[in-house]
PDB file of C-alpha atoms in Angstrom:
ATOM      1  CA  MET T 425     121.230 129.190 100.587  1.00 60.00           C
ATOM      2  CA  ALA T 426     120.795 131.025  97.301  1.00 68.00           C
ATOM      3  CA  ILE T 427     117.563 132.224  95.772  1.00 78.00           C
ATOM      4  CA  VAL T 428     117.301 130.984  92.214  1.00 75.00           C
ATOM      5  CA  ARG T 429     114.668 131.795  89.611  1.00 78.00           C
ATOM      6  CA  VAL T 430     113.445 128.799  87.652  1.00 74.00           C
ATOM      7  CA  SER T 431     110.382 127.908  85.649  1.00 71.00           C
ATOM      8  CA  PHE T 432     109.084 124.769  84.063  1.00 73.00           C
ATOM      9  CA  GLY T 433     108.638 125.489  80.385  1.00 75.00           C
ATOM     10  CA  ARG T 434     107.934 129.149  81.186  1.00 80.00           C
ATOM     11  CA  ILE T 435     105.305 128.072  83.714  1.00 80.00           C
ATOM     12  CA  PRO T 436     106.057 129.795  87.036  1.00 79.00           C
ATOM     13  CA  TYR T 437     103.946 127.526  89.280  1.00 83.00           C
ATOM     14  CA  LEU T 438     106.817 125.584  90.828  1.00 84.00           C
ATOM     15  CA  GLY T 439     104.723 124.053  93.607  1.00 88.00           C
ATOM     16  CA  VAL T 440     102.477 122.337  91.088  1.00 92.00           C
ATOM     17  CA  PHE T 441     105.353 120.530  89.405  1.00 91.00           C
ATOM     18  CA  ALA T 442     108.059 120.146  92.064  1.00 91.00           C
ATOM     19  CA  LEU T 443     108.023 118.708  95.560  1.00 93.00           C
ATOM     20  CA  THR T 444     110.789 119.448  98.024  1.00 92.00           C
ATOM     21  CA  THR T 445     111.471 118.405 101.585  1.00 94.00           C
ATOM     22  CA  ASP T 446     114.495 118.763 103.844  1.00 92.00           C
ATOM     23  CA  LYS T 447     115.769 115.484 102.364  1.00 92.00           C
ATOM     24  CA  ILE T 448     114.965 115.517  98.631  1.00 93.00           C
ATOM     25  CA  ALA T 449     113.769 117.567  95.669  1.00 92.00           C
ATOM     26  CA  LEU T 450     111.505 115.828  93.172  1.00 92.00           C
ATOM     27  CA  LEU T 451     111.467 117.346  89.701  1.00 89.00           C
ATOM     28  CA  PRO T 452     109.421 116.286  86.687  1.00 89.00           C
ATOM     29  CA  GLU T 453     111.277 114.403  83.991  1.00 86.00           C
ATOM     30  CA  ARG T 454     109.873 116.369  81.071  1.00 80.00           C
ATOM     31  CA  PHE T 455     110.881 119.866  82.095  1.00 77.00           C
ATOM     32  CA  HIS T 456     114.313 121.315  81.530  1.00 75.00           C
ATOM     33  CA  VAL T 457     115.603 122.613  84.831  1.00 77.00           C
ATOM     34  CA  ARG T 458     119.251 122.064  85.652  1.00 79.00           C
ATOM     35  CA  GLU T 459     119.487 119.664  88.575  1.00 79.00           C
ATOM     36  CA  GLN T 460     122.712 121.265  89.771  1.00 80.00           C
ATOM     37  CA  LEU T 461     120.914 124.609  90.049  1.00 78.00           C
ATOM     38  CA  VAL T 462     118.313 123.050  92.364  1.00 82.00           C
ATOM     39  CA  LEU T 463     120.961 121.134  94.320  1.00 81.00           C
ATOM     40  CA  ASP T 464     123.001 124.307  94.842  1.00 81.00           C
ATOM     41  CA  ALA T 465     119.938 126.292  95.957  1.00 82.00           C
ATOM     42  CA  LEU T 466     118.342 123.693  98.246  1.00 86.00           C
ATOM     43  CA  GLY T 467     121.242 121.485  99.269  1.00 88.00           C
ATOM     44  CA  VAL T 468     119.321 118.228  98.831  1.00 91.00           C
ATOM     45  CA  PRO T 469     119.543 115.400  96.291  1.00 91.00           C
ATOM     46  CA  VAL T 470     117.426 115.831  93.164  1.00 90.00           C
ATOM     47  CA  LEU T 471     115.390 112.991  91.686  1.00 90.00           C
ATOM     48  CA  ARG T 472     113.666 113.180  88.311  1.00 88.00           C
ATOM     49  CA  THR T 473     110.404 111.262  88.392  1.00 89.00           C
ATOM     50  CA  SER T 474     106.699 111.262  87.553  1.00 88.00           C
ATOM     51  CA  LEU T 475     103.527 109.907  89.079  1.00 88.00           C
ATOM     52  CA  ASP T 476     101.689 107.722  86.607  1.00 86.00           C
ATOM     53  CA  GLY T 477     103.389 109.670  83.823  1.00 88.00           C
ATOM     54  CA  SER T 478     102.253 113.023  85.216  1.00 91.00           C
ATOM     55  CA  PRO T 479     104.676 115.874  85.922  1.00 91.00           C
ATOM     56  CA  LEU T 480     102.336 117.291  88.609  1.00 94.00           C
ATOM     57  CA  LEU T 481     104.451 116.083  91.531  1.00 94.00           C
ATOM     58  CA  GLY T 482     103.495 118.896  93.904  1.00 95.00           C
ATOM     59  CA  VAL T 483      99.808 118.217  93.325  1.00 96.00           C
ATOM     60  CA  LEU T 484      99.981 114.433  93.562  1.00 95.00           C
ATOM     61  CA  ALA T 485     102.308 114.006  96.564  1.00 96.00           C
ATOM     62  CA  THR T 486     103.082 115.574  99.916  1.00 97.00           C
ATOM     63  CA  GLY T 487     105.716 114.914 102.501  1.00 97.00           C
ATOM     64  CA  ASN T 488     108.206 115.972 105.101  1.00 97.00           C
ATOM     65  CA  SER T 489     111.730 114.937 106.063  1.00 95.00           C
ATOM     66  CA  ARG T 490     110.455 111.536 107.232  1.00 96.00           C
ATOM     67  CA  ALA T 491     108.327 110.334 104.310  1.00 97.00           C
ATOM     68  CA  LEU T 492     106.365 111.064 101.159  1.00 96.00           C
ATOM     69  CA  VAL T 493     102.663 110.319 100.761  1.00 97.00           C
ATOM     70  CA  CYS T 494     101.161 109.634  97.344  1.00 94.00           C
ATOM     71  CA  SER T 495      98.607 107.442  95.660  1.00 92.00           C
ATOM     72  CA  ASP T 496      99.371 103.981  94.393  1.00 89.00           C
ATOM     73  CA  LEU T 497      99.871 105.573  90.967  1.00 84.00           C
ATOM     74  CA  LEU T 498     103.548 105.742  91.913  1.00 83.00           C
ATOM     75  CA  GLU T 499     105.189 102.969  89.949  1.00 82.00           C
ATOM     76  CA  LEU T 500     107.290 100.524  91.970  1.00 76.00           C
ATOM     77  CA  MET T 501     110.457 101.326  90.015  1.00 75.00           C
ATOM     78  CA  ARG T 502     110.060 104.986  90.917  1.00 83.00           C
ATOM     79  CA  GLU T 503     109.486 104.068  94.552  1.00 86.00           C
ATOM     80  CA  LYS T 504     112.717 102.072  94.522  1.00 86.00           C
ATOM     81  CA  GLY T 505     114.577 105.192  93.369  1.00 85.00           C
ATOM     82  CA  LEU T 506     113.192 107.097  96.340  1.00 88.00           C
ATOM     83  CA  VAL T 507     114.001 104.301  98.768  1.00 89.00           C
ATOM     84  CA  LYS T 508     117.602 104.216  97.481  1.00 89.00           C
ATOM     85  CA  LEU T 509     117.867 107.846  98.562  1.00 87.00           C
ATOM     86  CA  GLY T 510     116.519 106.983 102.020  1.00 89.00           C
ATOM     87  CA  VAL T 511     113.005 108.311 101.426  1.00 91.00           C
ATOM     88  CA  LYS T 512     110.166 106.355 103.004  1.00 95.00           C
ATOM     89  CA  VAL T 513     107.036 106.228 100.822  1.00 94.00           C
ATOM     90  CA  LEU T 514     103.401 105.677 101.777  1.00 96.00           C
ATOM     91  CA  ARG T 515     101.490 104.548  98.674  1.00 94.00           C
ATOM     92  CA  VAL T 516      97.763 104.953  99.325  1.00 95.00           C
ATOM     93  CA  PRO T 517      95.352 102.867  97.250  1.00 93.00           C
ATOM     94  CA  GLY T 518      91.897 104.143  96.500  1.00 90.00           C
ATOM     95  CA  ARG T 519      90.141 107.171  95.180  1.00 92.00           C
ATOM     96  CA  PHE T 520      92.385 109.850  96.677  1.00 94.00           C
ATOM     97  CA  THR T 521      95.206 110.817  94.334  1.00 93.00           C
ATOM     98  CA  ALA T 522      96.080 114.503  94.803  1.00 96.00           C
ATOM     99  CA  PHE T 523      97.783 114.311  98.207  1.00 98.00           C
ATOM    100  CA  GLY T 524      99.704 117.520  97.561  1.00 97.00           C
ATOM    101  CA  ASN T 525      96.354 119.293  97.354  1.00 97.00           C
ATOM    102  CA  ILE T 526      94.590 117.576 100.257  1.00 98.00           C
ATOM    103  CA  VAL T 527      97.352 117.352 102.886  1.00 98.00           C
ATOM    104  CA  LEU T 528      99.627 120.157 104.060  1.00 98.00           C
ATOM    105  CA  ALA T 529     102.566 118.803 106.069  1.00 98.00           C
ATOM    106  CA  ASN T 530     105.888 119.618 107.674  1.00 97.00           C
ATOM    107  CA  ASP T 531     107.963 118.029 110.453  1.00 97.00           C
ATOM    108  CA  LYS T 532     105.718 119.421 113.206  1.00 98.00           C
ATOM    109  CA  GLY T 533     102.258 118.421 111.984  1.00 98.00           C
ATOM    110  CA  ALA T 534      99.856 118.002 109.113  1.00 98.00           C
ATOM    111  CA  LEU T 535      96.557 119.583 108.162  1.00 98.00           C
ATOM    112  CA  ALA T 536      94.230 117.465 106.046  1.00 98.00           C
ATOM    113  CA  ASN T 537      91.069 117.832 104.027  1.00 98.00           C
ATOM    114  CA  PRO T 538      88.202 117.263 106.490  1.00 98.00           C
ATOM    115  CA  ASP T 539      86.636 114.639 104.202  1.00 97.00           C
ATOM    116  CA  LEU T 540      89.512 112.154 104.550  1.00 97.00           C
ATOM    117  CA  PRO T 541      88.646 108.994 106.506  1.00 96.00           C
ATOM    118  CA  ASP T 542      90.053 108.359 109.990  1.00 96.00           C
ATOM    119  CA  GLY T 543      92.093 105.331 108.914  1.00 96.00           C
ATOM    120  CA  LEU T 544      93.831 107.298 106.193  1.00 97.00           C
ATOM    121  CA  LEU T 545      94.663 110.138 108.578  1.00 98.00           C
ATOM    122  CA  GLY T 546      96.199 107.594 110.944  1.00 98.00           C
ATOM    123  CA  SER T 547      98.338 106.098 108.179  1.00 98.00           C
ATOM    124  CA  ILE T 548      99.497 109.525 107.042  1.00 98.00           C
ATOM    125  CA  GLY T 549     100.362 110.585 110.579  1.00 98.00           C
ATOM    126  CA  GLU T 550     102.247 107.364 111.250  1.00 98.00           C
ATOM    127  CA  SER T 551     104.260 107.630 108.033  1.00 98.00           C
ATOM    128  CA  LEU T 552     105.100 111.303 108.434  1.00 98.00           C
ATOM    129  CA  GLY T 553     105.662 110.933 112.184  1.00 98.00           C
ATOM    130  CA  VAL T 554     103.429 113.894 113.025  1.00 98.00           C
ATOM    131  CA  PRO T 555      99.942 114.542 114.388  1.00 98.00           C
ATOM    132  CA  VAL T 556      97.338 115.082 111.658  1.00 98.00           C
ATOM    133  CA  GLU T 557      94.345 117.363 112.115  1.00 98.00           C
ATOM    134  CA  ARG T 558      91.394 117.959 109.835  1.00 98.00           C
ATOM    135  CA  GLY T 559      90.786 121.536 108.813  1.00 98.00           C
ATOM    136  CA  THR T 560      90.316 124.178 106.172  1.00 98.00           C
ATOM    137  CA  ILE T 561      92.163 127.316 105.161  1.00 98.00           C
ATOM    138  CA  ALA T 562      89.812 130.244 104.576  1.00 97.00           C
ATOM    139  CA  GLY T 563      87.026 127.688 104.098  1.00 97.00           C
ATOM    140  CA  ILE T 564      88.987 125.768 101.457  1.00 98.00           C
ATOM    141  CA  LYS T 565      89.064 122.014 102.094  1.00 98.00           C
ATOM    142  CA  ASN T 566      92.033 121.340  99.819  1.00 97.00           C
ATOM    143  CA  VAL T 567      94.494 122.764 102.308  1.00 98.00           C
ATOM    144  CA  GLY T 568      97.603 121.763 100.347  1.00 96.00           C
ATOM    145  CA  ALA T 569      96.409 123.837  97.417  1.00 94.00           C
ATOM    146  CA  ALA T 570      95.646 126.797  99.679  1.00 94.00           C
ATOM    147  CA  GLY T 571      98.760 126.970 101.839  1.00 93.00           C
ATOM    148  CA  VAL T 572     102.437 126.257 102.343  1.00 92.00           C
ATOM    149  CA  ALA T 573     104.080 124.606 105.346  1.00 90.00           C
ATOM    150  CA  THR T 574     107.799 124.990 105.975  1.00 86.00           C
TER     151      THR T 574
END
């Protein structure tokens, strides 16, 4: 696997704009990054999308090789594009929207903002197929914004 330098409009914060798992790479529609470059580096299909028109995919969604979790801001046509690629999607209605910031996940487990309700943690764990624990990183509740899980 190659290491490739990319930026989104000269913005180096890739994790804010892109979301990758072992199954897919989500890139914002509005930024000019060659899909083939990402495909060659990561070896997964690339899908251009947005969440409610926002390019902040890494902030608004989280996931692992089993599923993606995002708010119900994900338009149904975009969800269909993910499903066509074999990606299961949990669309969560309600006040929580920045799942990339509040849930840190991989294929072994997930760490979630301690303020999330029990029912939501159960849904996330079921969709991702992993146990979900509440916690903080260095006292920061938004664990997805404070850490990386591979």
